[in-house]
Short mmCIF file of C-alpha atoms in Angstrom, two decimals:
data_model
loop_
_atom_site.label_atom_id
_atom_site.label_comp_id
_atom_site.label_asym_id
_atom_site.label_seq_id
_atom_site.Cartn_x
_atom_site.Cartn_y
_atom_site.Cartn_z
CA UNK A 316 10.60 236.10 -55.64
CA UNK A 317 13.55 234.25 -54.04
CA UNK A 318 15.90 236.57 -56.45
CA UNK A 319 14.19 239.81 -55.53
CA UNK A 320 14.64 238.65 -51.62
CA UNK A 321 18.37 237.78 -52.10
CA UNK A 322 18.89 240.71 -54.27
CA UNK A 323 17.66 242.84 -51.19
CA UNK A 324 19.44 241.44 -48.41
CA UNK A 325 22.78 241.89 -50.42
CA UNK A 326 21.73 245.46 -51.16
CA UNK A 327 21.00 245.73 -46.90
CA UNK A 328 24.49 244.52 -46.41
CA UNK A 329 26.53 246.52 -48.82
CA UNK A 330 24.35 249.51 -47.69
CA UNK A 331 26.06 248.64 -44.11
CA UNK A 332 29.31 248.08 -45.40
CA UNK A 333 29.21 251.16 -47.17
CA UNK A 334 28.68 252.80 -43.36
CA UNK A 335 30.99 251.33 -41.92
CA UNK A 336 33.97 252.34 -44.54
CA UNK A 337 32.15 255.57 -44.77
CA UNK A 338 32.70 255.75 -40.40
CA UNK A 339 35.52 254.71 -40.46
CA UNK A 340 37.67 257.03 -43.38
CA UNK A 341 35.52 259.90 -41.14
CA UNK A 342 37.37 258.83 -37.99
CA UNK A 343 40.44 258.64 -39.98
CA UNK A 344 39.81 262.02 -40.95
CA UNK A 345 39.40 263.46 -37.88
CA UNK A 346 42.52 261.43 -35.72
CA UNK A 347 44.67 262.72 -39.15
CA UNK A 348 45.14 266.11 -37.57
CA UNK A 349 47.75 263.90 -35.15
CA UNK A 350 49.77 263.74 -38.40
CA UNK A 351 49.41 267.28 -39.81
CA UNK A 352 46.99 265.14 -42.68
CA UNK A 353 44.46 268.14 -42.06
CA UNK A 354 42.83 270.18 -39.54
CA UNK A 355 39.89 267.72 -38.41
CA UNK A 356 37.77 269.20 -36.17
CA UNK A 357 39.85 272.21 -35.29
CA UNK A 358 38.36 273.60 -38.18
CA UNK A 359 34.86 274.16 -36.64
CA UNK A 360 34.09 276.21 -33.93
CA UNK A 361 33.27 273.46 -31.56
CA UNK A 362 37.06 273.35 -30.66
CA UNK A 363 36.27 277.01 -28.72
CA UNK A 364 33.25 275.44 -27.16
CA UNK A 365 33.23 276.92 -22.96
CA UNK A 366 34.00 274.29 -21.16
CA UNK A 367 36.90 274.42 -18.84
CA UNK A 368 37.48 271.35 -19.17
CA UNK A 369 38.83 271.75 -23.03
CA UNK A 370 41.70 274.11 -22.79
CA UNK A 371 43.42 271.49 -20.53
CA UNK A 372 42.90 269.22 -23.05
CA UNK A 373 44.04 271.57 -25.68
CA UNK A 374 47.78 272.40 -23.84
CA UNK A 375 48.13 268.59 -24.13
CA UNK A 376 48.80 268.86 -27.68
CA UNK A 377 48.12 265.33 -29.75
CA UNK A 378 46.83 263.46 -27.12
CA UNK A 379 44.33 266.14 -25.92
CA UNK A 380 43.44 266.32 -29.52
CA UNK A 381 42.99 261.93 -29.35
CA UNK A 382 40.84 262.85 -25.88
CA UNK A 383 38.94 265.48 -27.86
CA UNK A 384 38.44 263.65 -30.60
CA UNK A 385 37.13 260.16 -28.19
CA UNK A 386 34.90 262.08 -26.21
CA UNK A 387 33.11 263.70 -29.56
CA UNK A 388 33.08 259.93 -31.49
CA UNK A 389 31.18 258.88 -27.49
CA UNK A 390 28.78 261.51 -28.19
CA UNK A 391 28.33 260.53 -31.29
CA UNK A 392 27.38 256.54 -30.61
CA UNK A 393 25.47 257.42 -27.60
CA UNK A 394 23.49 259.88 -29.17
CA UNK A 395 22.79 257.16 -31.59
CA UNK A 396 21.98 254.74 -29.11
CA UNK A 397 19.63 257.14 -27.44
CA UNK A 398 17.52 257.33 -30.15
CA UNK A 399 17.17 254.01 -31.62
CA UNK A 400 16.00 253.02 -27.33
CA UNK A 401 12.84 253.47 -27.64
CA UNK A 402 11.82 252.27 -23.71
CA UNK A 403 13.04 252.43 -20.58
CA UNK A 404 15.09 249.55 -21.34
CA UNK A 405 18.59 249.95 -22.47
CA UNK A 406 18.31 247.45 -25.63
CA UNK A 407 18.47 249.05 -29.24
CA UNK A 408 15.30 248.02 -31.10
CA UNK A 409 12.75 249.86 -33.12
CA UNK A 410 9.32 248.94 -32.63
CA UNK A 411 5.81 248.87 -34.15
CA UNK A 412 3.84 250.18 -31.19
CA UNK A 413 4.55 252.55 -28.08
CA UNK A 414 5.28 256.41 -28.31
CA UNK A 415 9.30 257.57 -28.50
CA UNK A 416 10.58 258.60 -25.11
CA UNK A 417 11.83 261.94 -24.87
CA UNK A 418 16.09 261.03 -25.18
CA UNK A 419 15.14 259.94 -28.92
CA UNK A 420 13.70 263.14 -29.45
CA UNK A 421 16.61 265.09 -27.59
CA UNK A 422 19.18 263.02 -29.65
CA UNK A 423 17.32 264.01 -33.03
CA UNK A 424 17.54 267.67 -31.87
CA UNK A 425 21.21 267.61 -31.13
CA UNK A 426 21.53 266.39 -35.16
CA UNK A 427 19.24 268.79 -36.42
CA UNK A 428 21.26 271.16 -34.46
CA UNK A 429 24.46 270.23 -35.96
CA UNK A 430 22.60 270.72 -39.53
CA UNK A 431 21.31 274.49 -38.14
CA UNK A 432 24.99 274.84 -37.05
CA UNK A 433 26.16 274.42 -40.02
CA UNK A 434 23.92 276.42 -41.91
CA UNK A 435 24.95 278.96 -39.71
CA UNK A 436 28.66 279.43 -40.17
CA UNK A 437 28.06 279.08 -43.96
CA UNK A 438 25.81 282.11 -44.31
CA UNK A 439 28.48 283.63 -42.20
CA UNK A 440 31.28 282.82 -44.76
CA UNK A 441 29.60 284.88 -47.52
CA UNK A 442 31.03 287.85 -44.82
CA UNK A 443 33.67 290.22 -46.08
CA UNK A 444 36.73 288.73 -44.21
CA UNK A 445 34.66 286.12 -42.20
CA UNK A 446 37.49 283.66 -40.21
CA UNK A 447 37.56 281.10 -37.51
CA UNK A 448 40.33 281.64 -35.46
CA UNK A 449 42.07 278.92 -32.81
CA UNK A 450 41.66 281.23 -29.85
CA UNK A 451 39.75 284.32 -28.43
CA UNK A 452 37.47 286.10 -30.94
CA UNK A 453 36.91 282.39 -32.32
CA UNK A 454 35.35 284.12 -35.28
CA UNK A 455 35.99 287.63 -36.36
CA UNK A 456 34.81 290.08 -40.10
CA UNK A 457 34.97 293.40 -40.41
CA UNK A 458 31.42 293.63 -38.75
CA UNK A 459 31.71 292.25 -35.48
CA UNK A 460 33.74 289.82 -33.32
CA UNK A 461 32.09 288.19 -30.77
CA UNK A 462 33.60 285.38 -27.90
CA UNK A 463 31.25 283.30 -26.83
CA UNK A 464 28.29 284.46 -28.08
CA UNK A 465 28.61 282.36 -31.32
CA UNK A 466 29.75 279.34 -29.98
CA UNK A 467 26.36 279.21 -27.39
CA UNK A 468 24.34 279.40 -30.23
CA UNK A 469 24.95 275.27 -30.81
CA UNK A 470 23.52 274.68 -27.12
CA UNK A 471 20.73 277.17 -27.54
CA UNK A 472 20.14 275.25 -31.29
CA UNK A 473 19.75 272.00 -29.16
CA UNK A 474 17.60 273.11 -26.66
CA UNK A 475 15.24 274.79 -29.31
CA UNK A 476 14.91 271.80 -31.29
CA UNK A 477 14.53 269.64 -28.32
CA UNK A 478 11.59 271.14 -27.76
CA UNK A 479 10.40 271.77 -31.30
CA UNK A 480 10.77 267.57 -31.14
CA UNK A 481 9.19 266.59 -27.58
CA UNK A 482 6.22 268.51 -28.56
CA UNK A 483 5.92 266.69 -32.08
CA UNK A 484 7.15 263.23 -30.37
CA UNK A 485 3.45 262.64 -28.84
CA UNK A 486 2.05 262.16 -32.55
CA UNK A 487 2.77 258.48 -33.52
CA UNK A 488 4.56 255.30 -32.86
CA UNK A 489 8.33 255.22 -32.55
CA UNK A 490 9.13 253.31 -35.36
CA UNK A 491 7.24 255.74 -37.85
CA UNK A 492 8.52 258.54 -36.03
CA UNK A 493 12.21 257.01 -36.34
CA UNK A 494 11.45 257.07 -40.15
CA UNK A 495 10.52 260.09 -40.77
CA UNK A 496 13.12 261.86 -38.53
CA UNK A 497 15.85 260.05 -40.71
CA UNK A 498 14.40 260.82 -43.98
CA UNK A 499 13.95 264.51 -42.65
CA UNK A 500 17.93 264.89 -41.72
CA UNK A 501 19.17 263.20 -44.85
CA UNK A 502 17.05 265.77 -47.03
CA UNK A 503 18.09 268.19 -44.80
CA UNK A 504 21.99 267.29 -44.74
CA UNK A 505 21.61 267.20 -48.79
CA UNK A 506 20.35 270.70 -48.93
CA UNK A 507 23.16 272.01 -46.27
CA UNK A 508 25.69 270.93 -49.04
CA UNK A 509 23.37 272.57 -51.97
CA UNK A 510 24.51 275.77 -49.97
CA UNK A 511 27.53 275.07 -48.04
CA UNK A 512 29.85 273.31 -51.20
CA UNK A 513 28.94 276.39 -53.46
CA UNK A 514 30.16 278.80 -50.99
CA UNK A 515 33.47 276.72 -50.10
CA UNK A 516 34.27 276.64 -53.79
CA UNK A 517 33.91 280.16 -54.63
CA UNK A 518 35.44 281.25 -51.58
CA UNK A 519 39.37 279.85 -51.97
CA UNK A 520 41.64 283.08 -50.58
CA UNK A 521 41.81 281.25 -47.26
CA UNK A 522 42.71 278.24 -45.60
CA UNK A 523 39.89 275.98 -45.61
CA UNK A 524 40.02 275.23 -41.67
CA UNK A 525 38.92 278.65 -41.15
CA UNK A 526 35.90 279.12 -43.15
CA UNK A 527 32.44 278.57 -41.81
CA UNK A 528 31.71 276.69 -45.06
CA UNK A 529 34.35 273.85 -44.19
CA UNK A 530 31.99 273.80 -40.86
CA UNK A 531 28.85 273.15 -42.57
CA UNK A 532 30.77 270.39 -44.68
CA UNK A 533 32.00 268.68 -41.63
CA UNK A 534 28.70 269.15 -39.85
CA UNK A 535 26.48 267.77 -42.75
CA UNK A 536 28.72 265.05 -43.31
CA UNK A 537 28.38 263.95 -39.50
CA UNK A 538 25.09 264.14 -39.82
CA UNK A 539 24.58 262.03 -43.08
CA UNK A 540 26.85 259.22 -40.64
CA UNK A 541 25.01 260.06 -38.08
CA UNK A 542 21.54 259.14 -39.06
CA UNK A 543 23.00 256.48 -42.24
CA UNK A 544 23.42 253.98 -39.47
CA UNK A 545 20.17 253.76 -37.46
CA UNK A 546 18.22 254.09 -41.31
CA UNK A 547 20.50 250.67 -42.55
CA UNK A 548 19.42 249.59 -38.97
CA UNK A 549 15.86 250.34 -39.70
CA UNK A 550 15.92 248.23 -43.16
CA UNK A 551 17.04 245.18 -41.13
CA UNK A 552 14.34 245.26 -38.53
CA UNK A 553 11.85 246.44 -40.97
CA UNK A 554 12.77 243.00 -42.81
CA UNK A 555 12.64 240.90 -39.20
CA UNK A 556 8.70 242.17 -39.07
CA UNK A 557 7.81 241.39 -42.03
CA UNK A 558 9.26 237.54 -41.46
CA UNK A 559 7.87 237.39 -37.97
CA UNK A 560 4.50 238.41 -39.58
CA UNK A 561 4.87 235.90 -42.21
CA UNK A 562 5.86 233.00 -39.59
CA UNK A 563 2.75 234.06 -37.79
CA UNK A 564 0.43 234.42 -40.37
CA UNK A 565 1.61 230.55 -41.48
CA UNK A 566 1.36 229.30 -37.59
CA UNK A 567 -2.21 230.86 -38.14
CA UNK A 568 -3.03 229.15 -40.59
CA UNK A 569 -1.52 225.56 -39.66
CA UNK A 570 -3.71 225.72 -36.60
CA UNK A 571 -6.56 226.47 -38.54
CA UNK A 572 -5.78 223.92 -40.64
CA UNK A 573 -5.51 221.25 -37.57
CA UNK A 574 -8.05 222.64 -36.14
CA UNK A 575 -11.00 222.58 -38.91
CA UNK A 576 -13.12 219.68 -39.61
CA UNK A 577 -11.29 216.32 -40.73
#
């Protein structure tokens, strides 16, 4: 028993170890568009996402792309953060009893989204001449090229799931909920790159930073990060429960114990 107990906390610490390396080669990947390493994210069509506040950023050339690149990695934490709180307070825990508040639903959305995304732009690939471009269409084929229209469809992925999730957040506690949520986006990250890796391979005649295959790649694999860390996090305070319930259960029984007759 001690064995199997050891042998499970050291799989619970590589498992986070393994995150953390994982984290941070992504983040290496992404900042190693400051070296011409790779394209990063200006190979997915959130780099043409409408906010004015991005094409300043853009004309600053690598350090725009360091801002762009900061203010996606904040999103990314406190998206996480958002969903492991499951009260009003602002302390990350996961526990037994009490319903999810909404902002851990909204922050599951916004990965689900990402995994929709993703989808997306990979169907799209299978498009006779189907490419992202760095600048107005964004993404053009010999069917149609539209501006804006396809980068919306992220916010309007959000807001559907958002609500697909509020609605279902009422059935259950926040720690099951938290489960099932993660083991929902991991299955659903695997089967993105069933369909996204398939189409990347077959389709080599252009530069793989303007494909909508390399955008379901990037967007699975920021999901898979994404919702890797709160389910390590999950193993850990699934593991404090059970020990609080066992020091309980033994105070229990030491008090009955002092308690019964001499």
């Amino acid at each position: 028993m001690i064995r199997a107990k050891k042998t499970a906390s050291l799989f619970r610490w590589l498992l986070l170890a393994g995150w953390v390396s994982c984290l941070g080669l992504g983040i290496w990947w992404a900042l190693a568009a400051l070296w011409d390493e790779g394209a990063g994210i200006m190979g997915t069509p959130e780099v043409a996402f409408p906010v004015p506040l991005f094409p300043v950023i853009k004309e600053m050339g690598k350090l725009g792309y360091f801002l762009f690149v900061a203010i996606y990695l904040a999103f990314f934490f406190l998206s996480q953060w958002f969903f492991l709180c499951p009260g009003r307070i602002w302390k990350i825990k996961v526990q037994p009893q009490g319903r999810p508040m909404k902002r851990s639903a909204i922050s599951a959305a916004f990965a689900v989204a990402l995994l929709s995304v993703g989808l997306f732009f990979s169907l799209l690939d299978l498009l006779p001449g189907a490419a992202f471009e760095d600048g107005p269409p964004y993404f053009s084929c010999v069917y149609f090229s539209y501006h804006y229209v396809l980068i919306l469809i992220p916010l309007a992925l959000w807001c559907l799931w958002s609500v697909i999730f509020c609605i279902y957040w009422r059935q259950g506690d926040h720690y099951t909920w938290v489960g099932k949520v993660l083991r929902a986006l991991i299955g659903g990250t695997i089967l993105e790159f069933f369909v996204s890796v398939p189409i990347y391979v077959t389709r080599q005649e252009d530069c793989y930073c303007v494909r909508g295959s390399y955008t379901g790649l990037v967007f699975g694999a920021t999901v898979l990060l994404w919702a890797f860390g709160p389910g390590v996090f999950l193993l850990f305070i699934k593991e404090k429960h059970r020990r609080e319930k066992l020091l309980d259960f033994a105070q229990e029984q030491d008090q009955a114990s002092k308690s019964g007759p001499n």
